[in-house]
């Protein structure tokens, strides 16, 4: 066990706990926490610390932590903010291993609070103590050997294998209540508060190796260090599902000063990308968080999308079928044996399609039908709907489901129930920890949605893991020279091209020429036909201003085009800013795409891809990923825009060189990972040629910024 | 009161009820229903009919309906299917006004059942009895002067102003249970079963004028007569909201043999169109059905989208804010007075933005804050979130909300609560019928979604009501001649154009010519430049086969093009099917759109619109409406495709003549309403010119079919 993990054990599995601020007064958090620790029957001594009380709840109280006659592993501090630093210092001197600081009045509360929190963190660091909070609602462990409720919620949830971290203490209260009501079992729970030390990242790292945890639930409001979060998530999600709600979807909005392609990326899009790339299951709200975690915790992962629905009423079956179609779950064809078995079993009025409507029958028919479905290899998972009937007994049907659950589990088939109107575990089906019960939903749609998310995760796990390839031909030295000699701001077009070339990105050859003669020389060097583009800092839209001339085939045509262009500039009064012209080799025909980079203050670089022309703008048909990009990411990225079909060869057009685009995106990722000064990049357009013929960047805008990075918390 | 309405009163407000099949045996539906009628304290006599019992539940039983010594208004029949016809006949002879037939074994059950149902309906018609069912779970009325539970559900929901019709009896059981649990009040409820007589349409018509009903909830699986449904809904929804779940979204799939544009329309798209055009609020599932109806029933309609969120925890506030953004609700800026008032009222740690996080305070602060929000004219509606706190008392906060509800109501502002973890009416806030309580949701997201639906409805109500315009220039006689002389199948291109022209639809002039000389004559008549198109029944894709030549400027060019084309045909072996050529005037440049008609067996004609080129195919960017189309529908239709911006003048292009497109769609609607033989139409492309310059249909395919319509139930 590494040092870090051990340090969190003192927090989540302490052998003794002190409550600083424990009190006899109803209405104090200290009393609440102390009572909760006793009520959960914590397996170790609990020491109340209070200078003004001799005993609390008949337990001897100590004036200070120093007076406790034994070592204390965890101290929960619930005194007013102004007394917290002193209490923490004393804990440090006493040798306490971990602190949970409940008290508010820290970084959430103005400048003074920020300073206080900094000092608190430094005391903890100095004494080697881990710190949860401040401004949190505590931590909790249902392990019967620990049985720790160091929170101010009176709710101690049932034992289970779902771990939960929340950035909102208020939601923590709701979460514990909800888990208890629905009989959803937790392993450990932590409200991380202001995250002065322990963050969701630290907890995820702990839970990765925690044998008691098989599902991780997160409520996130912001990311401390998204890059570390991403690395962790990538390492955890292939083994344990992470289900997350991220709020604040729209708070930040898009940046005003972003470039054309950059402006299309918003922060929430980055969160989506982060979650998708690292295998995190994103859900929209707390209800779904529990629904999905419940299914993942209690049931095996579905192996495929073929579902069977068993119902005793047509209406709910129809609603479930609709939900399946919407979620991409296929109502499978039952095997001939299953159909024959059902026919023998059920009354003639029963419908033997899928959904199977067994009509108003009893528990015996449910048992027979479920047994058949368990054995049908055409089925990957089963949803069983039960409407409180007029005569039949729900308890009997619940017993059937409980009896058959192990059979489904043995065959690796999820079995999910909807006892309509009732949410929670099927009555009587909660099995001892280690085996698994059958989740039940009040409405079949919720069952379908949760199953669909489980399938999404299952598929993600089956996918080949991508890697970020090494490109051996990258000329980092050349790139470094270019970057080191460039000022902040937009690079000159030819410098931008040089930088791209250093990273092996194909550009359409272009030359700056200060006059006609040089332009003709340049054209002859690169070969006709060429395009002529004005080089002026004063002109924003070159084409509209008459500053672009295409398909020039000879020196004579070039002279003509040059003279025409300068004449237009003179007439338009634009002659002043002109530094010369660019001569660019005409590119062969192809499909135009755009690629770009936008730098987010929190997430770092985001890579954007879309089709050129009007698709991206008109249909918002573009896609974003975080870096580093893997080959699998690049593959998926190109295929995730709707206009991808244009690249495949739409309506008889020849297919484009898709692997070359993927490579372009991977090289962009390598470039921006190496050169954090790149704040914005807009390759627009990139012309993609036919299969095996590559692409060429026709125009590139790159903006450098200062290299300083935000000081990120761990 | 009209005859029809009176006939339904005998069903929903009977003065006496007989239960045919009432029995003493537990486990019989007859006993259940009889017990339920007694338990709900029906305000009139209930007569058990059973030839084998002298009394049932201490009430004198009668061997047959004839033996009942008084008139019977409603008879509930719950005997096996084979005895139903006789019972119904006897009821008719006795003078019973309405039947509810619970028994199954009718049209849902094979050919014999279909015949039995036909006979049952005919008995009822013969005796002038209304019939609910067969194969239903009954009807219910909570009016204290009636107090009728003629269902086999033991649940009698609370009194309220929501009426409900369900096509699924199984869901009916769930619905009543759910309504009771959440304290959602119903006025009347009917399970319509097989709809041999009374349909959802009949009930809607009844509820339209029912003073006890202010919200109509529907669970639909199929439409009997969607055109009547549409007419009814249009007349009701401006006064009473209709909230509906329609299942079977995907069951039917799209037709295999549909034409290009037609194939894009699926049945569920038609349902969406029907609901949107008639102002019905479509929800996805039962939970939303109740959520939305609850808000509409208890709260005023929101006047606008400016919302304020009051919370005692940041996390739930953030989740609610996200949900608002996603639903198009704007977190408004509070007025300066409100902010000042809140500042004076709340602790410094409170956050005075929006959401307003009042932190862990008590009922007094909730009262003060809500009073301020009630008076703030920047706010259209308020969601108040309450997390079960550690110390404060939920009941006190509930009291505050109850106290302030009338003030919000007086100002026409919806007030919705989320007592987190608790679903239902805010404890203690159910006010007597006539006033209104405050709905409360377990999660704030559900509150936001329900409010957003209420706003959508409110806006729909505020919109100007469209009308289907009369076009005085339509030449119906000419159209009739064309139709009457045409066979079923695809019309000749020039016939199709003539039909369109008769309806004032602009077509690009085209002439059939059987040889070169005639072609030159035609071109000279219509004027160069022209396009030449092969006229052959054997060639499907003219352009690909070399059968189209554009921009022909003179007789000489025409001869050349003609000879080239025929040569190509000869080489390709396609000469056989050629009947000649078409000569079409070249159209000026413009934006291409497509318009079409697809005939659905249930819905009748659907009108489709989209942009030409690849948009419709690549981005599924098209839209569908049912007919008759109103001017408002046409306006919205054109604007509802994403590519609409191309018509507005995208990236400097001149704007297109949008009013002309709207008129085209309205004329198409008029045409297809007049000519039901049109089964399919594909105007592709239609070239739209600049503002005020109209459009021209360049190519039209129209398919006629037989005029027989499905025999639709009322």
Tab-separated table of C-alpha atoms in Angstrom, chain A residues 26-29 32 104 108-109 152-153 168 170-171 173-174 177-178 181 219 221 245-251 260 284-287 290 312-316 318-319 321-322 325-326 348-349 360 387-391 420-421 442-443 445-446 449 613-615 617-621 642-646 650-651, chain B residues 26-29 32 104 108-109 152-153 168 170-171 173-174 177-178 181 219 221 245-251 260 284-287 290 312-316 318-319 321-322 325-326 348-349 360 387-391 420-421 442-443 445-446 449 613-615 617-621 642-646 650-651:
chain	number	residue	atom	x	y	z
A	26	UNK	CA	-29.081	20.806	20.407
A	27	UNK	CA	-28.629	22.891	17.323
A	28	UNK	CA	-24.844	22.670	17.233
A	29	UNK	CA	-23.129	20.765	14.440
A	32	UNK	CA	-24.935	16.317	15.710
A	104	UNK	CA	-17.501	27.260	7.113
A	108	UNK	CA	-15.954	30.462	0.066
A	109	UNK	CA	-16.115	33.572	2.203
A	152	UNK	CA	-23.908	15.921	10.298
A	153	UNK	CA	-26.523	13.847	8.482
A	168	UNK	CA	-21.931	20.069	-2.542
A	170	UNK	CA	-26.239	20.275	0.689
A	171	UNK	CA	-26.585	17.604	-1.953
A	173	UNK	CA	-27.647	15.413	2.733
A	174	UNK	CA	-30.058	14.639	-0.077
A	177	UNK	CA	-31.396	10.304	2.458
A	178	UNK	CA	-32.096	9.097	-1.062
A	181	UNK	CA	-34.881	5.425	1.108
A	219	UNK	CA	-21.172	15.082	-8.076
A	221	UNK	CA	-19.271	21.456	-9.785
A	245	UNK	CA	-23.158	14.575	-12.633
A	246	UNK	CA	-21.385	17.772	-13.586
A	247	UNK	CA	-23.350	20.942	-12.874
A	248	UNK	CA	-22.591	24.462	-13.995
A	249	UNK	CA	-23.044	23.425	-17.607
A	250	UNK	CA	-23.722	26.882	-18.883
A	251	UNK	CA	-22.229	29.214	-16.306
A	260	UNK	CA	-13.743	31.485	-35.647
A	284	UNK	CA	-27.955	14.713	-16.207
A	285	UNK	CA	-29.225	14.663	-12.651
A	286	UNK	CA	-29.108	12.991	-9.262
A	287	UNK	CA	-31.977	10.688	-10.063
A	290	UNK	CA	-28.599	6.752	-8.594
A	312	UNK	CA	-48.462	-7.823	-17.442
A	313	UNK	CA	-49.926	-4.804	-19.258
A	314	UNK	CA	-49.688	-3.573	-22.829
A	315	UNK	CA	-49.427	0.148	-22.075
A	316	UNK	CA	-46.303	0.035	-19.944
A	318	UNK	CA	-45.405	0.069	-25.249
A	319	UNK	CA	-43.819	2.897	-23.259
A	321	UNK	CA	-40.506	-0.274	-26.121
A	322	UNK	CA	-40.497	3.385	-27.149
A	325	UNK	CA	-35.946	2.457	-29.501
A	326	UNK	CA	-34.965	5.948	-28.440
A	348	UNK	CA	-54.102	-17.400	-25.492
A	349	UNK	CA	-54.785	-13.715	-24.878
A	360	UNK	CA	-53.244	-10.622	-15.816
A	387	UNK	CA	-48.323	-3.534	-12.547
A	388	UNK	CA	-49.926	-3.731	-9.145
A	389	UNK	CA	-52.653	-6.065	-10.282
A	390	UNK	CA	-56.136	-6.431	-9.022
A	391	UNK	CA	-55.716	-9.912	-7.642
A	420	UNK	CA	-44.789	0.258	-11.318
A	421	UNK	CA	-45.245	3.059	-8.853
A	442	UNK	CA	-41.300	3.126	-10.551
A	443	UNK	CA	-41.534	3.560	-14.330
A	445	UNK	CA	-38.634	4.222	-18.927
A	446	UNK	CA	-36.176	4.878	-16.109
A	449	UNK	CA	-32.468	4.595	-19.535
A	613	UNK	CA	-18.012	25.373	-45.964
A	614	UNK	CA	-21.207	26.145	-44.175
A	615	UNK	CA	-21.771	22.868	-42.328
A	617	UNK	CA	-21.602	27.158	-38.874
A	618	UNK	CA	-25.107	26.292	-40.049
A	619	UNK	CA	-25.555	22.946	-38.338
A	620	UNK	CA	-23.120	23.331	-35.425
A	621	UNK	CA	-21.735	20.148	-36.843
A	642	UNK	CA	-22.781	14.273	-39.284
A	643	UNK	CA	-21.142	15.533	-42.441
A	644	UNK	CA	-18.679	12.611	-42.208
A	645	UNK	CA	-20.619	10.969	-45.009
A	646	UNK	CA	-19.253	13.665	-47.305
A	650	UNK	CA	-21.392	10.982	-50.738
A	651	UNK	CA	-23.615	10.640	-53.803
B	26	UNK	CA	-63.222	-12.638	-3.929
B	27	UNK	CA	-61.207	-12.705	-7.108
B	28	UNK	CA	-64.049	-11.720	-9.412
B	29	UNK	CA	-63.982	-8.358	-11.138
B	32	UNK	CA	-64.322	-5.650	-6.992
B	104	UNK	CA	-62.285	-8.860	-22.323
B	108	UNK	CA	-58.347	-7.587	-29.053
B	109	UNK	CA	-58.916	-11.311	-29.305
B	152	UNK	CA	-61.828	-2.367	-10.615
B	153	UNK	CA	-59.148	-0.212	-8.964
B	168	UNK	CA	-54.449	1.186	-21.509
B	170	UNK	CA	-53.164	-1.531	-17.028
B	171	UNK	CA	-51.811	1.992	-16.988
B	173	UNK	CA	-54.378	1.189	-12.440
B	174	UNK	CA	-50.959	2.802	-12.178
B	177	UNK	CA	-52.443	4.838	-7.627
B	178	UNK	CA	-49.954	7.503	-8.620
B	181	UNK	CA	-49.968	8.912	-3.714
B	219	UNK	CA	-52.584	8.345	-22.668
B	221	UNK	CA	-51.653	4.305	-28.139
B	245	UNK	CA	-48.336	10.702	-23.840
B	246	UNK	CA	-48.437	8.882	-27.153
B	247	UNK	CA	-46.762	5.502	-27.139
B	248	UNK	CA	-45.923	3.290	-30.074
B	249	UNK	CA	-43.516	5.895	-31.372
B	250	UNK	CA	-41.528	3.518	-33.440
B	251	UNK	CA	-43.764	0.523	-33.997
B	260	UNK	CA	-37.703	10.242	-51.940
B	284	UNK	CA	-42.465	11.456	-23.011
B	285	UNK	CA	-43.735	9.412	-20.112
B	286	UNK	CA	-46.293	9.073	-17.337
B	287	UNK	CA	-44.092	10.836	-14.815
B	290	UNK	CA	-48.363	14.048	-14.040
B	312	UNK	CA	-30.805	26.696	0.707
B	313	UNK	CA	-27.966	24.816	-0.996
B	314	UNK	CA	-25.636	25.673	-3.864
B	315	UNK	CA	-25.553	22.243	-5.494
B	316	UNK	CA	-29.291	21.856	-6.143
B	318	UNK	CA	-26.635	24.739	-9.844
B	319	UNK	CA	-28.512	21.691	-11.124
B	321	UNK	CA	-29.852	26.472	-13.242
B	322	UNK	CA	-28.471	23.966	-15.729
B	325	UNK	CA	-30.614	26.861	-19.484
B	326	UNK	CA	-31.309	23.602	-21.272
B	348	UNK	CA	-23.416	37.665	4.448
B	349	UNK	CA	-22.556	34.141	3.334
B	360	UNK	CA	-28.793	27.202	6.087
B	387	UNK	CA	-33.117	20.640	1.296
B	388	UNK	CA	-34.089	18.729	4.403
B	389	UNK	CA	-31.804	20.734	6.638
B	390	UNK	CA	-30.003	19.701	9.763
B	391	UNK	CA	-31.904	21.972	12.095
B	420	UNK	CA	-35.797	17.570	-2.136
B	421	UNK	CA	-36.437	13.885	-1.865
B	442	UNK	CA	-38.319	15.500	-5.359
B	443	UNK	CA	-35.674	17.006	-7.647
B	445	UNK	CA	-34.844	19.431	-12.510
B	446	UNK	CA	-38.327	17.919	-12.731
B	449	UNK	CA	-39.039	20.676	-16.925
B	613	UNK	CA	-29.188	19.654	-52.219
B	614	UNK	CA	-27.752	17.469	-49.525
B	615	UNK	CA	-29.133	19.171	-46.418
B	617	UNK	CA	-30.547	13.870	-46.683
B	618	UNK	CA	-27.337	14.489	-44.741
B	619	UNK	CA	-28.761	16.298	-41.730
B	620	UNK	CA	-32.346	14.990	-41.760
B	621	UNK	CA	-33.160	18.674	-41.823
B	642	UNK	CA	-31.995	24.605	-39.594
B	643	UNK	CA	-30.997	25.495	-43.120
B	644	UNK	CA	-33.570	28.333	-43.034
B	645	UNK	CA	-30.667	30.742	-42.635
B	646	UNK	CA	-29.725	29.925	-46.224
B	650	UNK	CA	-26.472	33.493	-45.537
B	651	UNK	CA	-22.938	34.875	-45.804
